[in-house]
XYZ file of C-alpha atoms in Angstrom:
640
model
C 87.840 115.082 120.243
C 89.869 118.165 120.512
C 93.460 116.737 122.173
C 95.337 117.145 118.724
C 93.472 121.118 117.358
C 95.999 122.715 115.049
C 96.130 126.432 115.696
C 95.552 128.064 112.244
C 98.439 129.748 110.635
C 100.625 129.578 114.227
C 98.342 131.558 115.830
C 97.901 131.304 119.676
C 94.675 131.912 121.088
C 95.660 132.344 124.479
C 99.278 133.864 123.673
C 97.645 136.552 121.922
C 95.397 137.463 124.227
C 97.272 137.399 126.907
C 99.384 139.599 124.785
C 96.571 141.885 124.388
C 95.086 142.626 128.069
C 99.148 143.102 128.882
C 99.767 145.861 126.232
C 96.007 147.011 126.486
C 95.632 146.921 122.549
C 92.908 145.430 120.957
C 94.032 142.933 118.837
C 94.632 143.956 115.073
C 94.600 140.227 113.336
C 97.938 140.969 110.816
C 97.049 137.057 108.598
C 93.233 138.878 107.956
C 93.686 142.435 107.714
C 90.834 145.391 107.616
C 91.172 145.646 104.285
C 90.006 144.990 100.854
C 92.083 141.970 100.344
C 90.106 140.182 103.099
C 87.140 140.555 101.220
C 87.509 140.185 97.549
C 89.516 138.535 95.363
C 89.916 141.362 92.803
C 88.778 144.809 93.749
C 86.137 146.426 95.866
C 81.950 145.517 94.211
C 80.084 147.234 97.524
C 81.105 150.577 97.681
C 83.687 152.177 100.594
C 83.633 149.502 103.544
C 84.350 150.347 107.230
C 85.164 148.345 109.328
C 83.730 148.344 112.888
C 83.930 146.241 116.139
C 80.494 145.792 117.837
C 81.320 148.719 120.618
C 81.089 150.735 117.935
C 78.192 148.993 116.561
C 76.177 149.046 119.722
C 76.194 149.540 123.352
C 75.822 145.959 125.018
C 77.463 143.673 122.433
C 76.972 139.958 123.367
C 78.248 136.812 121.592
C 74.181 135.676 122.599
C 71.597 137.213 122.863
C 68.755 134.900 124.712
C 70.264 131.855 123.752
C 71.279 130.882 120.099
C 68.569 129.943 117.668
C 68.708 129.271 113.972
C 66.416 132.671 113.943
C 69.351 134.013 114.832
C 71.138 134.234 111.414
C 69.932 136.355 108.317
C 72.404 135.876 105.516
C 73.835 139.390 103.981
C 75.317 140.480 100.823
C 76.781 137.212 99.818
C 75.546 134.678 98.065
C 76.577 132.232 100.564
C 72.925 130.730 101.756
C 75.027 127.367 102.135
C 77.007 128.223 104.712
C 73.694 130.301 106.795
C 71.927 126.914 105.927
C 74.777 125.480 107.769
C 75.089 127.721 110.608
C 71.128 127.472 110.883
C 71.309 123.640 111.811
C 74.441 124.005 113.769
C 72.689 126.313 116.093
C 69.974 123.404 116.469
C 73.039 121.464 117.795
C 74.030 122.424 121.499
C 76.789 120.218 121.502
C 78.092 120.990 118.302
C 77.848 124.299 118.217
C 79.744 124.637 121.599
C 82.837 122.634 119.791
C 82.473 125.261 117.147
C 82.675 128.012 119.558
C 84.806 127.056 122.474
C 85.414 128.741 125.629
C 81.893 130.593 124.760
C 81.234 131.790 128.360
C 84.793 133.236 128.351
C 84.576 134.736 124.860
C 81.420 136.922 125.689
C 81.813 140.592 126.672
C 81.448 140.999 130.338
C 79.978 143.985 131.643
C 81.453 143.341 134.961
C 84.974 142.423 133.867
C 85.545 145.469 131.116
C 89.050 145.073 131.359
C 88.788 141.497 130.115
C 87.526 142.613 126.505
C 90.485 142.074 123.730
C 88.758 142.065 120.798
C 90.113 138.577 120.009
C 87.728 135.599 118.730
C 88.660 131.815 118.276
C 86.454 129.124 116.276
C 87.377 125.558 115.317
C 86.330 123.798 112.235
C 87.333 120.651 111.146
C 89.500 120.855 108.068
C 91.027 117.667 106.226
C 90.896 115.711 108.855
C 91.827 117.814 111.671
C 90.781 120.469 113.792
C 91.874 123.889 113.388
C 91.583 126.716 115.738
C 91.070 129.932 113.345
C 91.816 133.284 115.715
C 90.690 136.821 114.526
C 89.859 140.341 115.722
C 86.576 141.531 115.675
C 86.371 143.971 113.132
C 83.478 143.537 111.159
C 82.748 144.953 107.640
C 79.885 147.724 107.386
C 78.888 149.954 105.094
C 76.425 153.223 106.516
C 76.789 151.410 109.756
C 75.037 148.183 108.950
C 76.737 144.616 108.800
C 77.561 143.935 104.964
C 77.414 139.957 105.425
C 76.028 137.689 107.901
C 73.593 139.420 111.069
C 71.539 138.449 113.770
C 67.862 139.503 114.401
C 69.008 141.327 117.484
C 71.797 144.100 116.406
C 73.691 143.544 119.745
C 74.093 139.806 118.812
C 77.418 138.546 116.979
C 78.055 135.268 116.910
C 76.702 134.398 113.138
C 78.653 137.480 112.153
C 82.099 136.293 113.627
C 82.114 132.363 112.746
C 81.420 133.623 109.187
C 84.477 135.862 109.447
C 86.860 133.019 110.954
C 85.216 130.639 107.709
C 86.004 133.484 105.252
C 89.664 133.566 107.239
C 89.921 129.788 106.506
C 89.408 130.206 102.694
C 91.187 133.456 102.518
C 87.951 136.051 101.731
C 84.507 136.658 102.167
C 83.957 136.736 98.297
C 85.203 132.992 98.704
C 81.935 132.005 100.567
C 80.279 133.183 97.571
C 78.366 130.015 95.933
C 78.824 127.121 97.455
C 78.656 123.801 99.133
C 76.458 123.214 102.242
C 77.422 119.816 102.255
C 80.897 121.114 102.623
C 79.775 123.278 105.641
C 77.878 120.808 107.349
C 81.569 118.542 107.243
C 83.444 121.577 108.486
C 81.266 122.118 111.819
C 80.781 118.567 112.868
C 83.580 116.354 111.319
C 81.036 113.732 109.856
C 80.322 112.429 106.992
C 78.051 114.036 104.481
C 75.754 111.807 101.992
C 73.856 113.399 99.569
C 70.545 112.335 98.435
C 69.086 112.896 94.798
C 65.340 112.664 95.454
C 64.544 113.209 91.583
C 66.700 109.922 90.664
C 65.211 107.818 93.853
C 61.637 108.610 92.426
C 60.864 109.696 95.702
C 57.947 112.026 94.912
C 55.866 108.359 93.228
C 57.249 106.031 95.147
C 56.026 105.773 98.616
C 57.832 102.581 99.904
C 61.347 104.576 99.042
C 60.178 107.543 100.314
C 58.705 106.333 104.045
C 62.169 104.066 104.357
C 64.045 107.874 103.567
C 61.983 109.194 106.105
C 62.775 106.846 108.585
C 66.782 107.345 107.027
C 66.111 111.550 107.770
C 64.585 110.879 111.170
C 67.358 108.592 112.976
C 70.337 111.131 111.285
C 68.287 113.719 112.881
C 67.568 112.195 116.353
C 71.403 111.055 116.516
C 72.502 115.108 115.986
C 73.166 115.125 112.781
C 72.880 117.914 110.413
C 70.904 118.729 107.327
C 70.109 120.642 104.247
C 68.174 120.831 100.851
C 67.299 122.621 97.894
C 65.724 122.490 95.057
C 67.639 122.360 91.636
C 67.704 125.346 89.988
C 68.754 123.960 85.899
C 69.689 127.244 83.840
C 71.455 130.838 85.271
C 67.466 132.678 85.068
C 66.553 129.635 87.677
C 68.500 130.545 90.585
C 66.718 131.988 93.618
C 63.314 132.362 91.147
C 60.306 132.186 93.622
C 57.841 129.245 92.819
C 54.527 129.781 93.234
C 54.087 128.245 96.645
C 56.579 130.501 98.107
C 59.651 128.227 98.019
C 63.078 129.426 95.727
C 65.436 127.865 93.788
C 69.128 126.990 93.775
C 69.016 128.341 97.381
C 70.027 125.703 100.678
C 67.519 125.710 103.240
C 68.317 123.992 106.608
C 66.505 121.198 108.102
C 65.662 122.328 111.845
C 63.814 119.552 113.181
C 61.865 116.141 112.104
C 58.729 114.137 113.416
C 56.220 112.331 113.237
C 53.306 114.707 114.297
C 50.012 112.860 115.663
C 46.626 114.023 114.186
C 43.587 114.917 116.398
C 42.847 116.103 119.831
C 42.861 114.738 123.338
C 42.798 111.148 124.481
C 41.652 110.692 120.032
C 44.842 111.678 119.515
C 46.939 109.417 122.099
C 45.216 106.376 121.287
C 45.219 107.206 117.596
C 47.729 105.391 115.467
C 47.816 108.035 112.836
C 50.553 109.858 112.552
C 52.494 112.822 109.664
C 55.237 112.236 108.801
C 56.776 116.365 108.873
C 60.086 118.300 108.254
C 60.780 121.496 109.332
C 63.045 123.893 107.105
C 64.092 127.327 107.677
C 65.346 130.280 104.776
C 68.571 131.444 105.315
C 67.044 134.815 104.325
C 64.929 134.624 107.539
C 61.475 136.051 105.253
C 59.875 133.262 101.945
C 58.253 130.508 103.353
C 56.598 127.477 101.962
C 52.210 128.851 101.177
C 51.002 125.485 100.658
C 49.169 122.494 103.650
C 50.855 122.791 106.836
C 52.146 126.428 106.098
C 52.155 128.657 109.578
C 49.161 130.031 108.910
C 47.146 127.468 107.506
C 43.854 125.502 108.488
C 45.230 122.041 108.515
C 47.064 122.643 111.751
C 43.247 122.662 113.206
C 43.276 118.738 112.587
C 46.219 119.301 115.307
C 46.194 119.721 119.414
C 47.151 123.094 120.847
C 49.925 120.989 123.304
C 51.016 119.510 119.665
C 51.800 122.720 118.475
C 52.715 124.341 120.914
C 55.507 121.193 120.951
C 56.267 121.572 117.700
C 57.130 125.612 118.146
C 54.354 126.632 115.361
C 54.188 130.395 114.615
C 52.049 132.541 112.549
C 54.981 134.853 111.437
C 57.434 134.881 108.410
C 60.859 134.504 109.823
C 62.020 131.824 107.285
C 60.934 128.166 109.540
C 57.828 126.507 108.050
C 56.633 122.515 108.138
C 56.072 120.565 105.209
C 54.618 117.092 105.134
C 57.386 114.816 103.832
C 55.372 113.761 100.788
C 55.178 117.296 99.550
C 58.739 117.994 100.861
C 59.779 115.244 98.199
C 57.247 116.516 95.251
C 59.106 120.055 95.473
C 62.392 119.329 96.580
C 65.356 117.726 94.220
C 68.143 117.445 96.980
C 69.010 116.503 100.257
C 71.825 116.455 102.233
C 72.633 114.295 105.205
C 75.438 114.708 107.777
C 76.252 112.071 110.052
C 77.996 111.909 112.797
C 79.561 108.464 112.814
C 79.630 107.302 116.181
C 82.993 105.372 116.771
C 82.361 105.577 120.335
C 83.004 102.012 122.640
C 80.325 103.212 125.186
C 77.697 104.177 123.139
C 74.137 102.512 123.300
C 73.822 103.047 119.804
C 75.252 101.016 116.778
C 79.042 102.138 116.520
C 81.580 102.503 113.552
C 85.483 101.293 112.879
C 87.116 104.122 111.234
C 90.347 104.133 108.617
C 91.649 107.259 107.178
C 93.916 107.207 104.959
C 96.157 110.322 103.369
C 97.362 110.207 99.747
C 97.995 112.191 96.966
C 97.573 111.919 92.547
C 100.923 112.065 91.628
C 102.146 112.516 88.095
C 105.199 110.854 86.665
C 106.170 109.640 83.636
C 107.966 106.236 85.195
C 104.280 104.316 84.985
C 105.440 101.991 88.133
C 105.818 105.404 89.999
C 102.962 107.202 88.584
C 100.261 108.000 90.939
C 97.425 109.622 88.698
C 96.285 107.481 86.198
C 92.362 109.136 85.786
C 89.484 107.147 86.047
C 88.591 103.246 84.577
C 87.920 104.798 81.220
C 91.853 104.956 80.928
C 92.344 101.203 81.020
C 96.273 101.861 80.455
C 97.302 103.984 83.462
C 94.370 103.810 85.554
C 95.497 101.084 87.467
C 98.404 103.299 88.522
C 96.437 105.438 90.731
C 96.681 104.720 94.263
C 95.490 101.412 96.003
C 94.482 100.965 99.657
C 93.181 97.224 100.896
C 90.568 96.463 103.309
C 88.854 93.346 104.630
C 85.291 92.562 105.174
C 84.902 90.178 108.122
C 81.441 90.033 108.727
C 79.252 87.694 106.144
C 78.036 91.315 105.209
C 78.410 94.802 106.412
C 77.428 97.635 105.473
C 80.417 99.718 104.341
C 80.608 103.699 103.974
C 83.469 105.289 102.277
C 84.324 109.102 101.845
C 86.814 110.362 99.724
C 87.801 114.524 100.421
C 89.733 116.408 97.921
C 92.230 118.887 99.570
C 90.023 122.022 98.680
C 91.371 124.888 96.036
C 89.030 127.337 96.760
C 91.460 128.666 99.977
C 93.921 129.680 97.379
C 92.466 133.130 96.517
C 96.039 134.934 95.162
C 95.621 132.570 91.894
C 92.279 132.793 91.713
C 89.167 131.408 92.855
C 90.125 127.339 93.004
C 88.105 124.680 90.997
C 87.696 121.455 92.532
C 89.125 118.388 90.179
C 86.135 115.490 88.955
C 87.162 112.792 91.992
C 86.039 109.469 92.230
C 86.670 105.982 93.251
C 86.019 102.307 92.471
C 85.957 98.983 94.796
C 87.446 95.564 93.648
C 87.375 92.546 94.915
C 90.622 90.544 95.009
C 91.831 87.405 96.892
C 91.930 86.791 100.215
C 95.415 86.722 100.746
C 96.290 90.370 97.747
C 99.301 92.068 100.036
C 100.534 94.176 96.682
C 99.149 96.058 94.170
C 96.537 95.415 91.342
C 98.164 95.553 87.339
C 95.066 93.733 85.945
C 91.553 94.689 86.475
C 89.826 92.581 89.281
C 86.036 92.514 89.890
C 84.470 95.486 90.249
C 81.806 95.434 92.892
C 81.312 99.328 93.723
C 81.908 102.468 92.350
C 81.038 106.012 93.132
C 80.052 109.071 90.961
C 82.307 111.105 89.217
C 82.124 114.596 89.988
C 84.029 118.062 90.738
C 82.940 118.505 94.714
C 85.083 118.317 97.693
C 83.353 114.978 99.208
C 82.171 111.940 97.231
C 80.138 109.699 98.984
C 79.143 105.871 99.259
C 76.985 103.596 101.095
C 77.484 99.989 100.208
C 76.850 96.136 101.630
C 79.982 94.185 100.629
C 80.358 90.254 101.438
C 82.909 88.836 103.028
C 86.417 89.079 101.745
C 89.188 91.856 100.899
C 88.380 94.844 98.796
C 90.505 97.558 97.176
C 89.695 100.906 96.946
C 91.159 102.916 94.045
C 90.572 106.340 94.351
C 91.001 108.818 91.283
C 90.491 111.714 89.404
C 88.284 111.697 86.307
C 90.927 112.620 83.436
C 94.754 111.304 83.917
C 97.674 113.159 84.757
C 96.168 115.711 87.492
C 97.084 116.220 90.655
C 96.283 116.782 94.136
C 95.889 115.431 97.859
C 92.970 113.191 98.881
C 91.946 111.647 102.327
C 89.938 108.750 102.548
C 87.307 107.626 105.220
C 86.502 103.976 105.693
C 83.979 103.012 108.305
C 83.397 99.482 108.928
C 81.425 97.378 111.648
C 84.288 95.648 112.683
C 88.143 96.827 112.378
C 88.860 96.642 108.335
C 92.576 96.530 108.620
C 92.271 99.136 105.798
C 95.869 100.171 104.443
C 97.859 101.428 101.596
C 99.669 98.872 98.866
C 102.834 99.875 97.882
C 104.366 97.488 96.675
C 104.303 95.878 92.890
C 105.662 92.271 93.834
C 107.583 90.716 96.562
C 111.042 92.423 97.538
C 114.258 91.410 96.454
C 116.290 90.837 99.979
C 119.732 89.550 101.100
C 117.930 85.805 101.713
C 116.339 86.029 97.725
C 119.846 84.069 96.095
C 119.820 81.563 98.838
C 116.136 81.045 99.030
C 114.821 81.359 95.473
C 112.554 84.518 94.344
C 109.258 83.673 92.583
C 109.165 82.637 88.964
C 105.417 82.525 88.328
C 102.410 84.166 89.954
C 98.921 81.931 90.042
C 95.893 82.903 90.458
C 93.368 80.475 92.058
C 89.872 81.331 92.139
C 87.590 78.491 93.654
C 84.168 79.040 92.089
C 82.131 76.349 93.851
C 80.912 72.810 94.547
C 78.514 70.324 93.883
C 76.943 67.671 95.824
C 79.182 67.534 98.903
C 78.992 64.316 101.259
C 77.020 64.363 103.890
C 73.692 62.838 103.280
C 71.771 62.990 106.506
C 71.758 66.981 106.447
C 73.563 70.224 104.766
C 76.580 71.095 106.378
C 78.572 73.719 106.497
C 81.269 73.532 104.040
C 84.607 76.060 104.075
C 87.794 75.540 101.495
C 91.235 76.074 102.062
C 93.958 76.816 99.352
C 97.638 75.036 99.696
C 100.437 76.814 97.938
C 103.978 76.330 99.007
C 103.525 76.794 102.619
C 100.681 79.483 102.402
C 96.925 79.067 103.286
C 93.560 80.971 102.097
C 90.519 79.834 104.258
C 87.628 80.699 103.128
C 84.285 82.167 104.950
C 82.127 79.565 106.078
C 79.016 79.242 104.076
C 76.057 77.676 105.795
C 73.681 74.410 105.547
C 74.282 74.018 102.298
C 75.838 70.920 100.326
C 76.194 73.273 96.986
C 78.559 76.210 98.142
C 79.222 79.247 96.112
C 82.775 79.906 97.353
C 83.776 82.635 95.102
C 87.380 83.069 96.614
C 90.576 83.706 95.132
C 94.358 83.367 96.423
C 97.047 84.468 94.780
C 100.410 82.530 94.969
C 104.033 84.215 94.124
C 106.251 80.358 93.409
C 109.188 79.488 93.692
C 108.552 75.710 92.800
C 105.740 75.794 90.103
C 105.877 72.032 89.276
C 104.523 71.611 92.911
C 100.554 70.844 93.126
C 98.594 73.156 94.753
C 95.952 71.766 97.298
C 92.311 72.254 97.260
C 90.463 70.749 100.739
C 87.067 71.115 101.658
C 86.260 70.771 105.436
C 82.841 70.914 107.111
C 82.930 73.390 110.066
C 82.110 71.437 113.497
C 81.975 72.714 117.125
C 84.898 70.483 117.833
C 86.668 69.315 115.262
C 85.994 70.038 111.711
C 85.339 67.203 109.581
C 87.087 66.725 106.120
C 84.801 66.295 103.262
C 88.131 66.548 100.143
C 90.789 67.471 98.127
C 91.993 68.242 94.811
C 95.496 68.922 94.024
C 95.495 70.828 90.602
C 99.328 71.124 88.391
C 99.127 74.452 86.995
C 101.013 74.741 83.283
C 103.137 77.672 82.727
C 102.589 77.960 79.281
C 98.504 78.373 79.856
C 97.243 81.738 80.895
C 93.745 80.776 81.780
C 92.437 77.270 82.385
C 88.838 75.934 84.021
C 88.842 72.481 85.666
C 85.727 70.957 87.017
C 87.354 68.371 89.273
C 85.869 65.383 91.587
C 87.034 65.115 95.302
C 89.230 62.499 96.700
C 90.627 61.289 99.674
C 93.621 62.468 101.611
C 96.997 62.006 99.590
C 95.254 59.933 96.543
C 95.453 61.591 93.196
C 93.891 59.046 91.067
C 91.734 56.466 93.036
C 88.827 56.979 95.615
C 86.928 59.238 94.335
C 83.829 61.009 97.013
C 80.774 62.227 96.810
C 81.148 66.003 95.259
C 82.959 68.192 92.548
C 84.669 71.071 92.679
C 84.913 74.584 90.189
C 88.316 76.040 90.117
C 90.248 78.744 87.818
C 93.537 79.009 87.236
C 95.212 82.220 85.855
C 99.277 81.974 85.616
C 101.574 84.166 84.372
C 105.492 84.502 84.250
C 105.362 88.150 84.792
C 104.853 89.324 88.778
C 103.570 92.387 87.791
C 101.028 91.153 85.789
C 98.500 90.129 88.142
């Protein structure tokens, strides 16, 4: 996973440190100074700041102290409770966290070995679609000789306190970490894919067959190491981090830390006993303000539970931020979720396994509308087809398709001010079988995805077979930035980027004719093929000039709904183009057809309902069956 990490900025882990023990200089980090301009964007708001390494903090300084536990992080003077939400599930994660903090074993102070100690750090977070390897010093910020920001329960324990400082590195100061993402976090440490969940819009609180299938969603993203987060929506400025009654707070991420389903009773009652709670545990970044209401630490319904149960489920009478919640009440209080997979693309895994695409691109503005490259969203009818294009096939009957789309953040660009994200967003056509260049009239939309100013947008969809294009954009026209794009199918989607706006003019074109008309043939479907002992399984092919479009097979049926288009460039467009219907058969297929349909110039849009014949006969012998077909022509090749 890590063959190809970037070192951040040029900077050497290794070479520095060797650097280091040779000179016997700690090491002074020059790209994220000990001063100010590390931690604010404009001016000092704490008061005089000092900054100490953790020999000056304490006496035994250890990366770990007994292990590393999500009790392990208490968030500080920023307002970043997404990124301790974060850091909370990652320490859940053995092997995760490990990637996030290589070499641990060597990077921890070593009594024995003082000569060893450099003061150098290294963490690796995955950033736009790589690894990076972020190096710094271990200066920390204090003020009267406490941490300022992120701390550990035990204050000879640093790990929370330096990932946050190699984050803040990444996007240039601490103040940078202030407000939010956790969904953004959760991406950084694992390299998944992060799907949010509005639990307000599914009606998850009423309705119980959504909520027990989003359960069962939680529970397998949870067993296969994945990482998650909630909150609860806080709607106006007085809302955020106000205490509810029942102990929970607002506009503040809490991490998910474990899920089950608990059984109820005691002994061999509860074994045999097909009850069973569905729970989720959640912890407060603040490590104190837990959840008062059933199943609270303290509370009597945990008597309807065995003492091995609990005792299992690591239940403590103590407020240090973890509580339980049922899931039913977890989805009357809470508004949000957030899901982080890890999408397996693994060939030995025992569990299901994912084709990834990723594509790099970029909104490009130019005035030249065949070159421009940020068109805005499908509100802008005129340009938004000039956004970017990538093609993918569906090869399965259906599959289930996710797609992310990643803006390159802004928010690392502190010297001209804190960065706003742009509205992204993308749509999903359906085109023919055989599209190989770019869209200039709207196709059938079959997807789309919300519209909205965060790094990530997200979307789960079941497609049927055929080819797709993907338009990603931003909301409003004309802005720009860099985007990469996720694809993740269940077979390989041969997912790519169209560039071109019609075929290419080449040194063959004058001797071998270019195209004069583009047509559009979209087979709709059929009616009453032959075949009267039993349904068969019908599949149509498209003629034109040479080129073929095969459709999927569709089967037992003698009534297909083919739904397929092909789209022909011509060079001869008085020449028929050939409609046959075969019947798919172990050995050899059997032919049930054919139409051969003379497309006019002069017509943009016909409909023919048209009977079958045999083999070469255009007028006579007429079988059992009709077929659906549109035609679309146009003289223009980049009109279609």
């Amino acid at each position: 996973m890590f063959t190809s990490v970037k070192a951040f900025e040029g900077q050497q882990y290794s070479t520095l440190k060797r650097q280091c023990l040779q000179s016997g200089l700690l090491f002074e980090d020059p790209r994220f100074p000990a001063t100010d301009d590390s931690l604010f964007y404009q001016g000092n708001r704490i008061g005089r700041v000092v900054w100490k390494r953790p020999r000056e903090l304490c006496e035994d300084p250890h990366l770990f102290v007994d292990g590393i536990s999500a009790h392990d992080l208490h968030q500080g003077q920023l307002g970043n409770c997404w990124f301790v939400a974060a850091c909370s599930s990652l320490a859940s994660r053995e092997s995760l966290w490990q990637k996030v903090i290589p070499d641990w074993k060597e990077q921890e102070w070593d009594t024995e070995k003082p000569d060893s100690y450099a003061g150098i750090f290294h963490f690796r977070f995955w950033r736009f679609g790589e690894w990076v390897d972020v190096v710094i010093d271990d200066r920390l910020p204090t003020v009267d000789n406490q941490l300022v920001y992120c701390h550990s329960n035990d204050s000879n324990e640093f790990w929370s306190a330096l990932v946050e400082k190699a984050y803040a590195k990444v996007y240039g100061c601490y103040e940078a970490l202030d407000g939010g993402n956790t969904a953004d976090a959760l991406v950084d440490f694992t390299g998944g894919v992060s799907e949010p969940v509005d639990l307000l819009e599914g009606q998850m609180a009423t309705d119980e067959v959504a909520r027990n299938q989003l359960f069962e969603r939680v529970l397998k993203v949870h067993n296969r190491d994945g990482l998650i987060s909630c909150s609860i929506r806080a709607t106006t400025i007085e809302d955020m981090e106000a205490r509810l009654d029942c102990g929970l707070v607002k506009g503040h991420a809490y991490a998910v830390t474990d899920v089950r389903k608990v059984r109820l009773g005691h002994g061999l009652l509860a074994f045999f006993k097909s009850e069973k709670l569905h729970m989720i545990r959640m912890r407060n970044p603040w490590g104190e303000k837990e959840w008062s209401g059933p199943w609270s630490d303290s509370s009597e319904e945990w008597n309807k539970v065995s003492k091995s149960e609990r005792e299992k489920l690591g239940v403590t009478v103590q407020d240090d931020g973890e509580f339980w919640m049922t899931f039913d009440d977890f989805c009357q209080y809470f508004t949000d979720l957030i899901l982080c997979r890890l999408i397996n693309t693994s060939y030995l895994s025992i569990h299901k396994t994912w084709e990834e695409e990723v594509m790099r691109g970029s909104w490009v503005h130019r005035q030249d509308p065949l070159r421009n490259r940020s068109g805005g969203c499908i509100n802008h009818k005129a340009t938004f087809l000039q956004n970017p294009q990538y093609v993918f096939d569906v090869k399965k009957v259906e599959d289930e398709v996710l797609i992310c789309l990643q803006q390159k953040e802004k928010r690392a660009t502190p010297k001209e001010g804190k960065g706003e994200n742009l509205a992204i967003g993308f749509d999903i056509h359906r085109v023919e079988l055989n599209r190989k260049y770019r869209m200039h009239s709207a196709q059938q939309k079959v997807a789309g995805s919300i519209y909205i100013n965060s790094r990530c947008v997200f979307l789960r969809k079941e497609l049927k077979e055929g080819r797709y294009v993907i338009i990603p954009t931003t909301f409003d026209p004309g802005q720009q930035g860099d985007f990469l794009l996720r694809v993740f199918t269940d077979v390989p989607s041969d997912c790519k980027e169209l560039t071109l706006d019609e075929p290419p003019q080449t040194c063959w074109t004058g001797m071998c004719g270019y195209p004069q008309l583009v047509t559009q043939v979209h087979v709709l479907n059929a009616e009453g093929l032959q075949g009267q002992d039993s349904n068969g399984d019908p599949y149509v092919i498209i003629n034109c000039e040479g080129e073929r479009v095969r459709s999927p097979v569709h089967k037992d049926t003698r009534c297909p709904s083919f739904d397929i288009k092909g789209l022909f460039y011509r060079k001869k467009p008085k020449e028929g183009i050939h409609i046959e219907i075969y019947n798919k058969n172990m050995i050899v297929d059997t032919f049930l057809g054919q139409v051969i349909l003379f497309s006019d110039p002069n017509e943009r849009q016909e409909q023919h309902t048209l009977h079958l014949r045999d083999k070469g006969s255009r007028q006579d012998n007429d079988l059992p069956g009709t077929l659906t077909v549109r035609l679309i022509t146009s003289t223009m090749l980049n009109n279609i």
